[in-house]
mmCIF file of N, CA and C in Angstrom:
data_model
loop_
_atom_site.group_PDB
_atom_site.id
_atom_site.type_symbol
_atom_site.label_atom_id
_atom_site.label_comp_id
_atom_site.label_asym_id
_atom_site.label_seq_id
_atom_site.Cartn_x
_atom_site.Cartn_y
_atom_site.Cartn_z
ATOM 1 N N ARG A 983 0.655 -1.327 0.223
ATOM 2 C CA ARG A 983 -0.230 -0.022 0.139
ATOM 3 C C ARG A 983 1.217 1.255 -0.344
ATOM 4 N N GLU A 984 2.228 1.482 0.944
ATOM 5 C CA GLU A 984 2.629 2.479 1.068
ATOM 6 C C GLU A 984 3.264 2.523 -0.541
ATOM 7 N N LEU A 985 4.229 1.493 -1.211
ATOM 8 C CA LEU A 985 4.484 1.746 -2.574
ATOM 9 C C LEU A 985 3.996 1.998 -3.282
ATOM 10 N N ILE A 986 2.544 1.861 -3.284
ATOM 11 C CA ILE A 986 1.525 2.745 -4.621
ATOM 12 C C ILE A 986 1.261 3.814 -4.090
ATOM 13 N N PHE A 987 1.135 4.012 -2.977
ATOM 14 C CA PHE A 987 1.231 5.973 -2.572
ATOM 15 C C PHE A 987 2.530 6.211 -3.144
ATOM 16 N N HIS A 988 3.849 5.703 -3.057
ATOM 17 C CA HIS A 988 4.727 6.090 -2.820
ATOM 18 C C HIS A 988 4.983 6.264 -4.618
ATOM 19 N N ILE A 989 4.856 5.577 -5.194
ATOM 20 C CA ILE A 989 4.638 5.753 -7.260
ATOM 21 C C ILE A 989 4.193 6.513 -7.591
ATOM 22 N N PHE A 990 2.648 6.946 -7.025
ATOM 23 C CA PHE A 990 2.021 7.988 -7.835
ATOM 24 C C PHE A 990 2.392 8.784 -7.065
ATOM 25 N N TRP A 991 2.855 9.309 -5.711
ATOM 26 C CA TRP A 991 3.069 10.382 -5.171
ATOM 27 C C TRP A 991 4.098 11.117 -6.012
ATOM 28 N N LYS A 992 4.806 9.828 -6.042
ATOM 29 C CA LYS A 992 6.821 10.508 -7.492
ATOM 30 C C LYS A 992 6.190 10.891 -8.824
ATOM 31 N N SER A 993 5.087 10.347 -9.207
ATOM 32 C CA SER A 993 4.663 10.032 -10.691
ATOM 33 C C SER A 993 3.612 11.710 -11.149
ATOM 34 N N SER A 994 2.813 12.349 -9.908
ATOM 35 C CA SER A 994 1.909 13.037 -9.799
ATOM 36 C C SER A 994 2.790 13.871 -10.802
ATOM 37 N N PRO A 995 1.980 15.168 -11.444
ATOM 38 C CA PRO A 995 2.360 15.893 -12.417
ATOM 39 C C PRO A 995 2.627 17.384 -11.578
ATOM 40 N N ARG A 996 1.810 17.734 -10.545
ATOM 41 C CA ARG A 996 2.212 18.645 -9.674
ATOM 42 C C ARG A 996 3.450 18.943 -8.989
ATOM 43 N N ASN A 997 3.848 17.125 -8.862
ATOM 44 C CA ASN A 997 5.085 17.286 -8.012
ATOM 45 C C ASN A 997 6.687 17.590 -9.105
ATOM 46 N N ASN A 998 6.115 17.822 -9.961
ATOM 47 C CA ASN A 998 7.334 17.183 -10.995
ATOM 48 C C ASN A 998 7.290 18.716 -12.130
ATOM 49 N N PHE A 999 6.323 19.938 -11.722
ATOM 50 C CA PHE A 999 5.996 20.804 -12.227
ATOM 51 C C PHE A 999 7.064 21.925 -11.689
ATOM 52 N N GLN A 1000 8.335 22.334 -11.807
ATOM 53 C CA GLN A 1000 9.398 23.279 -11.121
ATOM 54 C C GLN A 1000 9.060 24.543 -12.048
ATOM 55 N N PHE A 1001 10.045 25.525 -11.190
ATOM 56 C CA PHE A 1001 9.881 27.002 -10.800
ATOM 57 C C PHE A 1001 11.137 27.569 -11.758
ATOM 58 N N SER A 1002 10.971 28.107 -12.991
ATOM 59 C CA SER A 1002 12.369 28.728 -12.999
ATOM 60 C C SER A 1002 13.225 29.479 -12.220
ATOM 61 N N LYS A 1003 14.108 29.641 -11.851
ATOM 62 C CA LYS A 1003 14.517 30.221 -10.947
ATOM 63 C C LYS A 1003 14.735 31.886 -11.301
ATOM 64 N N MET A 1004 14.732 32.298 -12.435
ATOM 65 C CA MET A 1004 14.764 34.074 -12.764
ATOM 66 C C MET A 1004 14.059 34.027 -14.234
ATOM 67 N N VAL A 1005 13.017 34.384 -14.156
ATOM 68 C CA VAL A 1005 12.760 35.003 -16.069
ATOM 69 C C VAL A 1005 13.422 36.795 -16.287
ATOM 70 N N ASN A 1006 14.626 36.361 -17.168
ATOM 71 C CA ASN A 1006 14.942 37.549 -17.945
ATOM 72 C C ASN A 1006 14.408 37.475 -19.513
ATOM 73 N N VAL A 1007 13.630 38.922 -19.949
ATOM 74 C CA VAL A 1007 13.211 39.153 -21.023
ATOM 75 C C VAL A 1007 14.002 40.247 -21.512
ATOM 76 N N PRO A 1008 14.129 40.344 -22.998
ATOM 77 C CA PRO A 1008 14.310 41.704 -23.616
ATOM 78 C C PRO A 1008 13.779 42.694 -23.899
ATOM 79 N N LYS A 1009 14.039 43.911 -23.365
ATOM 80 C CA LYS A 1009 12.541 45.101 -23.486
ATOM 81 C C LYS A 1009 12.186 45.245 -24.772
ATOM 82 N N GLU A 1010 12.898 44.689 -26.113
ATOM 83 C CA GLU A 1010 12.368 45.028 -27.377
ATOM 84 C C GLU A 1010 12.091 42.908 -27.797
ATOM 85 N N ARG A 1011 11.002 42.762 -28.626
ATOM 86 C CA ARG A 1011 11.010 41.713 -28.546
ATOM 87 C C ARG A 1011 10.298 41.539 -30.363
ATOM 88 N N LYS A 1012 10.341 40.852 -31.252
ATOM 89 C CA LYS A 1012 9.935 40.492 -32.743
ATOM 90 C C LYS A 1012 8.902 39.462 -32.664
ATOM 91 N N THR A 1013 7.468 39.958 -33.042
ATOM 92 C CA THR A 1013 6.567 38.672 -32.804
ATOM 93 C C THR A 1013 5.587 39.386 -33.727
ATOM 94 N N TYR A 1014 4.495 38.931 -34.251
ATOM 95 C CA TYR A 1014 3.491 39.064 -34.805
ATOM 96 C C TYR A 1014 2.213 40.333 -34.795
ATOM 97 N N CYS A 1015 1.905 40.537 -35.261
ATOM 98 C CA CYS A 1015 1.224 42.479 -35.076
ATOM 99 C C CYS A 1015 0.046 41.504 -35.844
ATOM 100 N N ALA A 1016 -1.242 41.446 -35.090
ATOM 101 C CA ALA A 1016 -2.307 40.809 -35.619
ATOM 102 C C ALA A 1016 -3.185 42.491 -36.369
ATOM 103 N N SER A 1017 -2.692 43.880 -35.881
ATOM 104 C CA SER A 1017 -3.267 44.932 -36.299
ATOM 105 C C SER A 1017 -3.674 44.617 -37.768
ATOM 106 N N SER A 1018 -4.600 45.681 -38.136
ATOM 107 C CA SER A 1018 -5.213 45.510 -40.119
ATOM 108 C C SER A 1018 -3.913 46.383 -40.426
ATOM 109 N N LYS A 1019 -3.196 47.434 -39.873
ATOM 110 C CA LYS A 1019 -1.880 47.525 -40.744
ATOM 111 C C LYS A 1019 -0.815 47.508 -40.855
ATOM 112 N N CYS A 1020 -0.454 45.955 -39.857
ATOM 113 C CA CYS A 1020 0.445 45.099 -40.182
ATOM 114 C C CYS A 1020 0.204 44.103 -40.656
ATOM 115 N N ARG A 1021 -0.308 43.296 -39.839
ATOM 116 C CA ARG A 1021 -0.315 41.478 -40.236
ATOM 117 C C ARG A 1021 0.886 40.928 -40.987
ATOM 118 N N ASN A 1022 1.640 41.244 -39.821
ATOM 119 C CA ASN A 1022 3.086 40.344 -40.075
ATOM 120 C C ASN A 1022 4.018 40.661 -38.903
ATOM 121 N N HIS A 1023 5.048 39.812 -39.258
ATOM 122 C CA HIS A 1023 6.069 40.019 -37.639
ATOM 123 C C HIS A 1023 6.939 41.634 -37.774
ATOM 124 N N GLN A 1024 6.414 42.113 -36.531
ATOM 125 C CA GLN A 1024 6.999 43.618 -36.408
ATOM 126 C C GLN A 1024 7.931 43.219 -34.930
ATOM 127 N N VAL A 1025 8.272 44.501 -34.734
ATOM 128 C CA VAL A 1025 9.436 44.725 -33.915
ATOM 129 C C VAL A 1025 8.482 45.308 -32.191
ATOM 130 N N HIS A 1026 8.272 44.646 -31.154
ATOM 131 C CA HIS A 1026 7.232 45.405 -29.802
ATOM 132 C C HIS A 1026 8.441 45.695 -28.708
ATOM 133 N N LYS A 1027 7.903 46.591 -28.183
ATOM 134 C CA LYS A 1027 8.134 47.069 -27.334
ATOM 135 C C LYS A 1027 7.321 46.464 -26.024
ATOM 136 N N VAL A 1028 8.240 45.753 -25.136
ATOM 137 C CA VAL A 1028 8.187 44.778 -24.409
ATOM 138 C C VAL A 1028 8.204 45.536 -22.611
ATOM 139 N N THR A 1029 6.688 45.431 -21.546
ATOM 140 C CA THR A 1029 6.761 46.010 -20.693
ATOM 141 C C THR A 1029 5.914 45.765 -19.369
ATOM 142 N N GLN A 1030 6.434 45.280 -18.561
ATOM 143 C CA GLN A 1030 5.287 44.456 -17.643
ATOM 144 C C GLN A 1030 4.081 45.078 -17.257
ATOM 145 N N TYR A 1031 3.028 44.127 -17.119
ATOM 146 C CA TYR A 1031 1.796 44.684 -17.010
ATOM 147 C C TYR A 1031 1.074 45.125 -15.447
ATOM 148 N N LYS A 1032 0.716 45.913 -15.217
ATOM 149 C CA LYS A 1032 0.671 46.196 -13.955
ATOM 150 C C LYS A 1032 -1.081 46.973 -14.063
ATOM 151 N N ALA A 1033 -1.943 46.111 -13.205
ATOM 152 C CA ALA A 1033 -3.238 47.308 -13.003
ATOM 153 C C ALA A 1033 -3.632 48.321 -12.340
ATOM 154 N N GLY A 1034 -4.703 48.866 -12.832
ATOM 155 C CA GLY A 1034 -4.449 49.859 -12.815
ATOM 156 C C GLY A 1034 -4.791 50.313 -11.362
ATOM 157 N N LYS A 1035 -5.609 51.484 -11.134
ATOM 158 C CA LYS A 1035 -5.944 51.574 -9.313
ATOM 159 C C LYS A 1035 -7.815 51.606 -9.725
ATOM 160 N N ALA A 1036 -7.984 50.676 -8.656
ATOM 161 C CA ALA A 1036 -9.574 50.192 -8.379
ATOM 162 C C ALA A 1036 -9.956 51.558 -8.565
ATOM 163 N N SER A 1037 -11.487 51.578 -8.923
ATOM 164 C CA SER A 1037 -12.492 52.495 -9.354
ATOM 165 C C SER A 1037 -13.343 52.207 -8.205
ATOM 166 N N ASN A 1038 -13.483 53.684 -7.540
ATOM 167 C CA ASN A 1038 -14.811 53.531 -6.550
ATOM 168 C C ASN A 1038 -16.018 54.007 -7.024
ATOM 169 N N PHE A 1039 -16.291 54.232 -8.131
ATOM 170 C CA PHE A 1039 -17.528 53.936 -9.072
ATOM 171 C C PHE A 1039 -18.086 52.448 -9.681
ATOM 172 N N ALA A 1040 -17.109 51.709 -9.314
ATOM 173 C CA ALA A 1040 -17.629 50.654 -10.072
ATOM 174 C C ALA A 1040 -19.092 50.032 -9.513
ATOM 175 N N GLN A 1041 -19.873 49.499 -10.257
ATOM 176 C CA GLN A 1041 -20.957 48.346 -9.823
ATOM 177 C C GLN A 1041 -20.678 47.831 -8.521
ATOM 178 N N GLY A 1042 -19.718 46.775 -8.612
ATOM 179 C CA GLY A 1042 -19.101 46.065 -7.623
ATOM 180 C C GLY A 1042 -18.841 46.892 -6.315
ATOM 181 N N LYS A 1043 -17.983 47.758 -6.674
ATOM 182 C CA LYS A 1043 -17.855 48.777 -5.324
ATOM 183 C C LYS A 1043 -18.766 49.184 -4.374
ATOM 184 N N ARG A 1044 -19.485 50.150 -5.479
ATOM 185 C CA ARG A 1044 -20.816 50.551 -5.151
ATOM 186 C C ARG A 1044 -21.622 49.646 -4.341
ATOM 187 N N ARG A 1045 -21.641 48.535 -4.806
ATOM 188 C CA ARG A 1045 -23.151 47.985 -3.705
ATOM 189 C C ARG A 1045 -22.102 47.160 -2.587
ATOM 190 N N TYR A 1046 -20.912 46.537 -2.350
ATOM 191 C CA TYR A 1046 -20.402 46.812 -1.303
ATOM 192 C C TYR A 1046 -20.171 47.332 -0.355
ATOM 193 N N ASP A 1047 -20.044 48.870 -0.402
ATOM 194 C CA ASP A 1047 -20.006 49.888 0.138
ATOM 195 C C ASP A 1047 -21.609 50.068 0.487
ATOM 196 N N THR A 1048 -22.571 50.406 0.275
ATOM 197 C CA THR A 1048 -24.161 50.009 0.835
ATOM 198 C C THR A 1048 -24.420 49.026 1.289
ATOM 199 N N LYS A 1049 -23.873 47.513 1.613
ATOM 200 C CA LYS A 1049 -23.910 46.691 2.001
ATOM 201 C C LYS A 1049 -23.057 46.651 3.102
ATOM 202 N N GLN A 1050 -21.775 47.552 3.060
ATOM 203 C CA GLN A 1050 -21.312 47.728 4.639
ATOM 204 C C GLN A 1050 -21.198 48.771 5.828
ATOM 205 N N MET A 1051 -22.431 49.259 4.819
ATOM 206 C CA MET A 1051 -22.994 50.986 5.543
ATOM 207 C C MET A 1051 -23.616 50.397 6.573
ATOM 208 N N GLY A 1052 -23.923 50.856 8.153
ATOM 209 C CA GLY A 1052 -24.977 50.681 9.216
ATOM 210 C C GLY A 1052 -24.071 50.016 10.133
ATOM 211 N N PHE A 1053 -24.635 49.587 10.637
ATOM 212 C CA PHE A 1053 -24.292 47.755 11.776
ATOM 213 C C PHE A 1053 -23.801 47.167 11.634
ATOM 214 N N GLY A 1054 -23.833 46.186 11.998
ATOM 215 C CA GLY A 1054 -23.423 44.875 11.468
ATOM 216 C C GLY A 1054 -22.034 43.987 11.238
ATOM 217 N N GLY A 1055 -21.035 45.021 11.142
ATOM 218 C CA GLY A 1055 -19.749 44.438 11.136
ATOM 219 C C GLY A 1055 -19.354 44.191 9.530
ATOM 220 N N GLN A 1056 -18.914 42.979 9.152
ATOM 221 C CA GLN A 1056 -18.160 42.591 7.714
ATOM 222 C C GLN A 1056 -19.178 41.815 7.490
ATOM 223 N N THR A 1057 -19.535 41.966 6.153
ATOM 224 C CA THR A 1057 -21.009 41.368 5.106
ATOM 225 C C THR A 1057 -20.129 40.572 4.593
ATOM 226 N N LYS A 1058 -19.276 40.441 3.752
ATOM 227 C CA LYS A 1058 -18.872 39.839 2.958
ATOM 228 C C LYS A 1058 -18.134 38.678 3.651
ATOM 229 N N PRO A 1059 -17.333 37.454 3.239
ATOM 230 C CA PRO A 1059 -16.404 36.792 3.323
ATOM 231 C C PRO A 1059 -14.878 37.733 3.307
ATOM 232 N N VAL A 1060 -13.921 37.759 3.552
ATOM 233 C CA VAL A 1060 -12.748 38.330 3.456
ATOM 234 C C VAL A 1060 -11.928 36.978 3.029
ATOM 235 N N PHE A 1061 -11.139 36.750 2.023
ATOM 236 C CA PHE A 1061 -10.127 35.882 1.905
ATOM 237 C C PHE A 1061 -8.662 35.657 2.708
ATOM 238 N N HIS A 1062 -8.337 34.638 3.292
ATOM 239 C CA HIS A 1062 -7.312 33.967 4.327
ATOM 240 C C HIS A 1062 -6.101 33.242 4.062
ATOM 241 N N LYS A 1063 -6.596 32.271 2.613
ATOM 242 C CA LYS A 1063 -6.239 31.306 2.643
ATOM 243 C C LYS A 1063 -5.364 31.049 1.747
ATOM 244 N N LYS A 1064 -4.842 31.895 1.624
ATOM 245 C CA LYS A 1064 -3.606 32.345 0.536
ATOM 246 C C LYS A 1064 -2.296 31.264 0.299
ATOM 247 N N ALA A 1065 -2.569 30.413 -0.545
ATOM 248 C CA ALA A 1065 -1.776 28.947 -0.850
ATOM 249 C C ALA A 1065 -0.245 29.319 -1.879
ATOM 250 N N LYS A 1066 -0.675 30.171 -3.398
ATOM 251 C CA LYS A 1066 0.308 30.847 -3.773
ATOM 252 C C LYS A 1066 1.248 31.153 -3.514
ATOM 253 N N THR A 1067 2.965 30.921 -3.805
ATOM 254 C CA THR A 1067 4.056 31.699 -3.579
ATOM 255 C C THR A 1067 4.360 32.448 -4.348
ATOM 256 N N THR A 1068 3.497 32.187 -6.018
ATOM 257 C CA THR A 1068 4.247 33.308 -7.409
ATOM 258 C C THR A 1068 3.098 33.302 -7.874
ATOM 259 N N ARG A 1069 3.316 34.560 -8.491
ATOM 260 C CA ARG A 1069 2.395 35.340 -9.610
ATOM 261 C C ARG A 1069 2.991 34.837 -10.927
ATOM 262 N N LYS A 1070 1.782 34.738 -12.188
ATOM 263 C CA LYS A 1070 1.950 34.845 -13.184
ATOM 264 C C LYS A 1070 2.249 35.881 -14.013
ATOM 265 N N VAL A 1071 3.237 36.314 -14.846
ATOM 266 C CA VAL A 1071 3.998 37.671 -15.335
ATOM 267 C C VAL A 1071 2.905 37.832 -16.143
ATOM 268 N N VAL A 1072 2.314 39.101 -16.365
ATOM 269 C CA VAL A 1072 1.981 39.204 -17.783
ATOM 270 C C VAL A 1072 2.516 40.476 -18.613
ATOM 271 N N LEU A 1073 2.969 40.367 -19.801
ATOM 272 C CA LEU A 1073 3.657 41.132 -20.935
ATOM 273 C C LEU A 1073 2.730 42.228 -21.691
ATOM 274 N N ARG A 1074 3.525 43.409 -21.834
ATOM 275 C CA ARG A 1074 2.348 44.039 -22.085
ATOM 276 C C ARG A 1074 2.824 44.583 -23.613
ATOM 277 N N LEU A 1075 2.775 43.927 -25.171
ATOM 278 C CA LEU A 1075 3.587 44.145 -26.046
ATOM 279 C C LEU A 1075 2.847 45.241 -26.925
ATOM 280 N N GLU A 1076 3.617 46.484 -27.328
ATOM 281 C CA GLU A 1076 3.156 47.203 -28.166
ATOM 282 C C GLU A 1076 4.172 47.651 -29.414
ATOM 283 N N CYS A 1077 3.588 47.335 -30.447
ATOM 284 C CA CYS A 1077 3.915 47.065 -31.807
ATOM 285 C C CYS A 1077 4.444 48.683 -32.107
ATOM 286 N N LYS A 1078 5.716 48.747 -32.631
ATOM 287 C CA LYS A 1078 6.207 50.114 -32.437
ATOM 288 C C LYS A 1078 6.194 50.876 -34.279
ATOM 289 N N LYS A 1079 5.524 50.195 -34.971
ATOM 290 C CA LYS A 1079 5.127 50.669 -36.361
ATOM 291 C C LYS A 1079 3.749 51.089 -36.092
ATOM 292 N N CYS A 1080 2.975 50.464 -35.190
ATOM 293 C CA CYS A 1080 1.337 50.598 -35.655
ATOM 294 C C CYS A 1080 0.799 51.177 -34.279
ATOM 295 N N LYS A 1081 1.498 51.379 -33.181
ATOM 296 C CA LYS A 1081 1.493 51.320 -31.731
ATOM 297 C C LYS A 1081 0.129 50.009 -31.190
ATOM 298 N N THR A 1082 -0.178 49.310 -31.688
ATOM 299 C CA THR A 1082 -1.667 48.416 -31.235
ATOM 300 C C THR A 1082 -0.916 47.317 -29.884
ATOM 301 N N LYS A 1083 -1.278 47.142 -28.967
ATOM 302 C CA LYS A 1083 -1.349 46.949 -27.563
ATOM 303 C C LYS A 1083 -2.185 45.495 -27.648
ATOM 304 N N LYS A 1084 -0.535 44.617 -27.001
ATOM 305 C CA LYS A 1084 -1.224 43.255 -26.823
ATOM 306 C C LYS A 1084 -0.938 42.651 -25.644
ATOM 307 N N GLN A 1085 -1.484 41.828 -25.066
ATOM 308 C CA GLN A 1085 -0.565 41.150 -23.803
ATOM 309 C C GLN A 1085 -0.198 39.633 -24.060
ATOM 310 N N LEU A 1086 0.637 39.123 -23.599
ATOM 311 C CA LEU A 1086 0.756 37.664 -23.614
ATOM 312 C C LEU A 1086 1.215 37.447 -22.062
ATOM 313 N N THR A 1087 0.957 36.303 -21.604
ATOM 314 C CA THR A 1087 1.116 35.702 -20.051
ATOM 315 C C THR A 1087 2.186 34.410 -20.479
ATOM 316 N N LEU A 1088 2.717 34.801 -18.610
ATOM 317 C CA LEU A 1088 4.202 33.746 -18.997
ATOM 318 C C LEU A 1088 3.916 32.912 -18.065
ATOM 319 N N LYS A 1089 4.515 31.563 -18.098
ATOM 320 C CA LYS A 1089 4.537 30.448 -16.642
ATOM 321 C C LYS A 1089 4.477 31.759 -15.417
ATOM 322 N N ARG A 1090 4.634 30.483 -14.404
ATOM 323 C CA ARG A 1090 4.551 31.635 -13.192
ATOM 324 C C ARG A 1090 5.822 31.504 -12.410
ATOM 325 N N THR A 1091 6.033 32.383 -12.369
ATOM 326 C CA THR A 1091 7.688 32.526 -11.226
ATOM 327 C C THR A 1091 8.095 33.492 -10.348
ATOM 328 N N LYS A 1092 9.277 33.341 -9.350
ATOM 329 C CA LYS A 1092 9.071 34.208 -8.556
ATOM 330 C C LYS A 1092 9.309 35.054 -8.482
ATOM 331 N N HIS A 1093 10.770 35.573 -9.545
ATOM 332 C CA HIS A 1093 11.806 36.443 -10.056
ATOM 333 C C HIS A 1093 11.332 36.935 -11.469
ATOM 334 N N PHE A 1094 11.044 38.151 -11.895
ATOM 335 C CA PHE A 1094 10.920 38.227 -13.304
ATOM 336 C C PHE A 1094 12.074 39.872 -13.364
ATOM 337 N N GLU A 1095 12.716 39.481 -14.443
ATOM 338 C CA GLU A 1095 13.734 40.871 -14.974
ATOM 339 C C GLU A 1095 13.107 41.220 -16.181
ATOM 340 N N LEU A 1096 13.360 42.437 -16.593
ATOM 341 C CA LEU A 1096 13.007 42.877 -18.025
ATOM 342 C C LEU A 1096 14.209 43.615 -18.367
ATOM 343 N N GLY A 1097 14.853 42.859 -19.328
ATOM 344 C CA GLY A 1097 16.034 43.514 -20.355
ATOM 345 C C GLY A 1097 17.019 43.549 -19.427
ATOM 346 N N ALA A 1098 17.418 42.706 -18.315
ATOM 347 C CA ALA A 1098 18.503 42.955 -16.914
ATOM 348 C C ALA A 1098 19.719 42.355 -18.047
ATOM 349 N N LYS A 1099 21.402 42.654 -17.976
ATOM 350 C CA LYS A 1099 22.293 42.296 -19.006
ATOM 351 C C LYS A 1099 22.545 40.651 -17.900
ATOM 352 N N LYS A 1100 23.169 39.690 -19.001
ATOM 353 C CA LYS A 1100 23.367 38.616 -18.117
ATOM 354 C C LYS A 1100 24.665 38.595 -17.290
ATOM 355 N N ALA A 1101 24.751 38.370 -16.248
ATOM 356 C CA ALA A 1101 26.176 38.122 -15.371
ATOM 357 C C ALA A 1101 26.742 37.534 -16.395
ATOM 358 N N ASP A 1102 28.547 38.092 -16.880
ATOM 359 C CA ASP A 1102 29.578 36.282 -16.694
ATOM 360 C C ASP A 1102 29.791 35.450 -16.169
ATOM 361 N N THR A 1103 29.530 34.432 -15.923
ATOM 362 C CA THR A 1103 30.209 33.140 -15.925
ATOM 363 C C THR A 1103 31.783 32.907 -15.544
ATOM 364 N N GLY A 1104 32.636 32.689 -14.566
ATOM 365 C CA GLY A 1104 33.171 32.166 -14.313
ATOM 366 C C GLY A 1104 34.403 33.699 -14.018
ATOM 367 N N HIS A 1105 35.772 33.274 -14.141
ATOM 368 C CA HIS A 1105 36.676 34.393 -13.813
ATOM 369 C C HIS A 1105 36.210 35.893 -14.619
ATOM 370 N N GLN A 1106 36.548 36.531 -13.321
ATOM 371 C CA GLN A 1106 36.671 38.294 -14.405
ATOM 372 C C GLN A 1106 38.072 38.925 -14.066
ATOM 373 N N TYR A 1107 39.090 38.913 -15.175
ATOM 374 C CA TYR A 1107 39.741 39.240 -15.313
ATOM 375 C C TYR A 1107 40.412 40.685 -15.455
#
């Protein structure tokens, strides 16, 4: 019984998934531009996507604020069981020719760098 569990544990895809130590992406990248102006491979400027400031006037925020008003304490559940230690990196690609923007999701990683120089290995004379 222990042997079967051990074999299953070893072969589980969740255990075989390994995070890369460092992801380094160049600041420019040649990739396909789907815009009607281009429709071929162009040089794109790469930046990291960052979510904007949440609006106070969004419907969900207004509904939440009205529900919270008055007595009665916290009305909606507050999430505490955080399990993930990494985040998915989202790249924002902007075509240099037609300025069209698109997003590209990368795998999960703990450390992400944009356009960092590679450190030379070995002795430095």
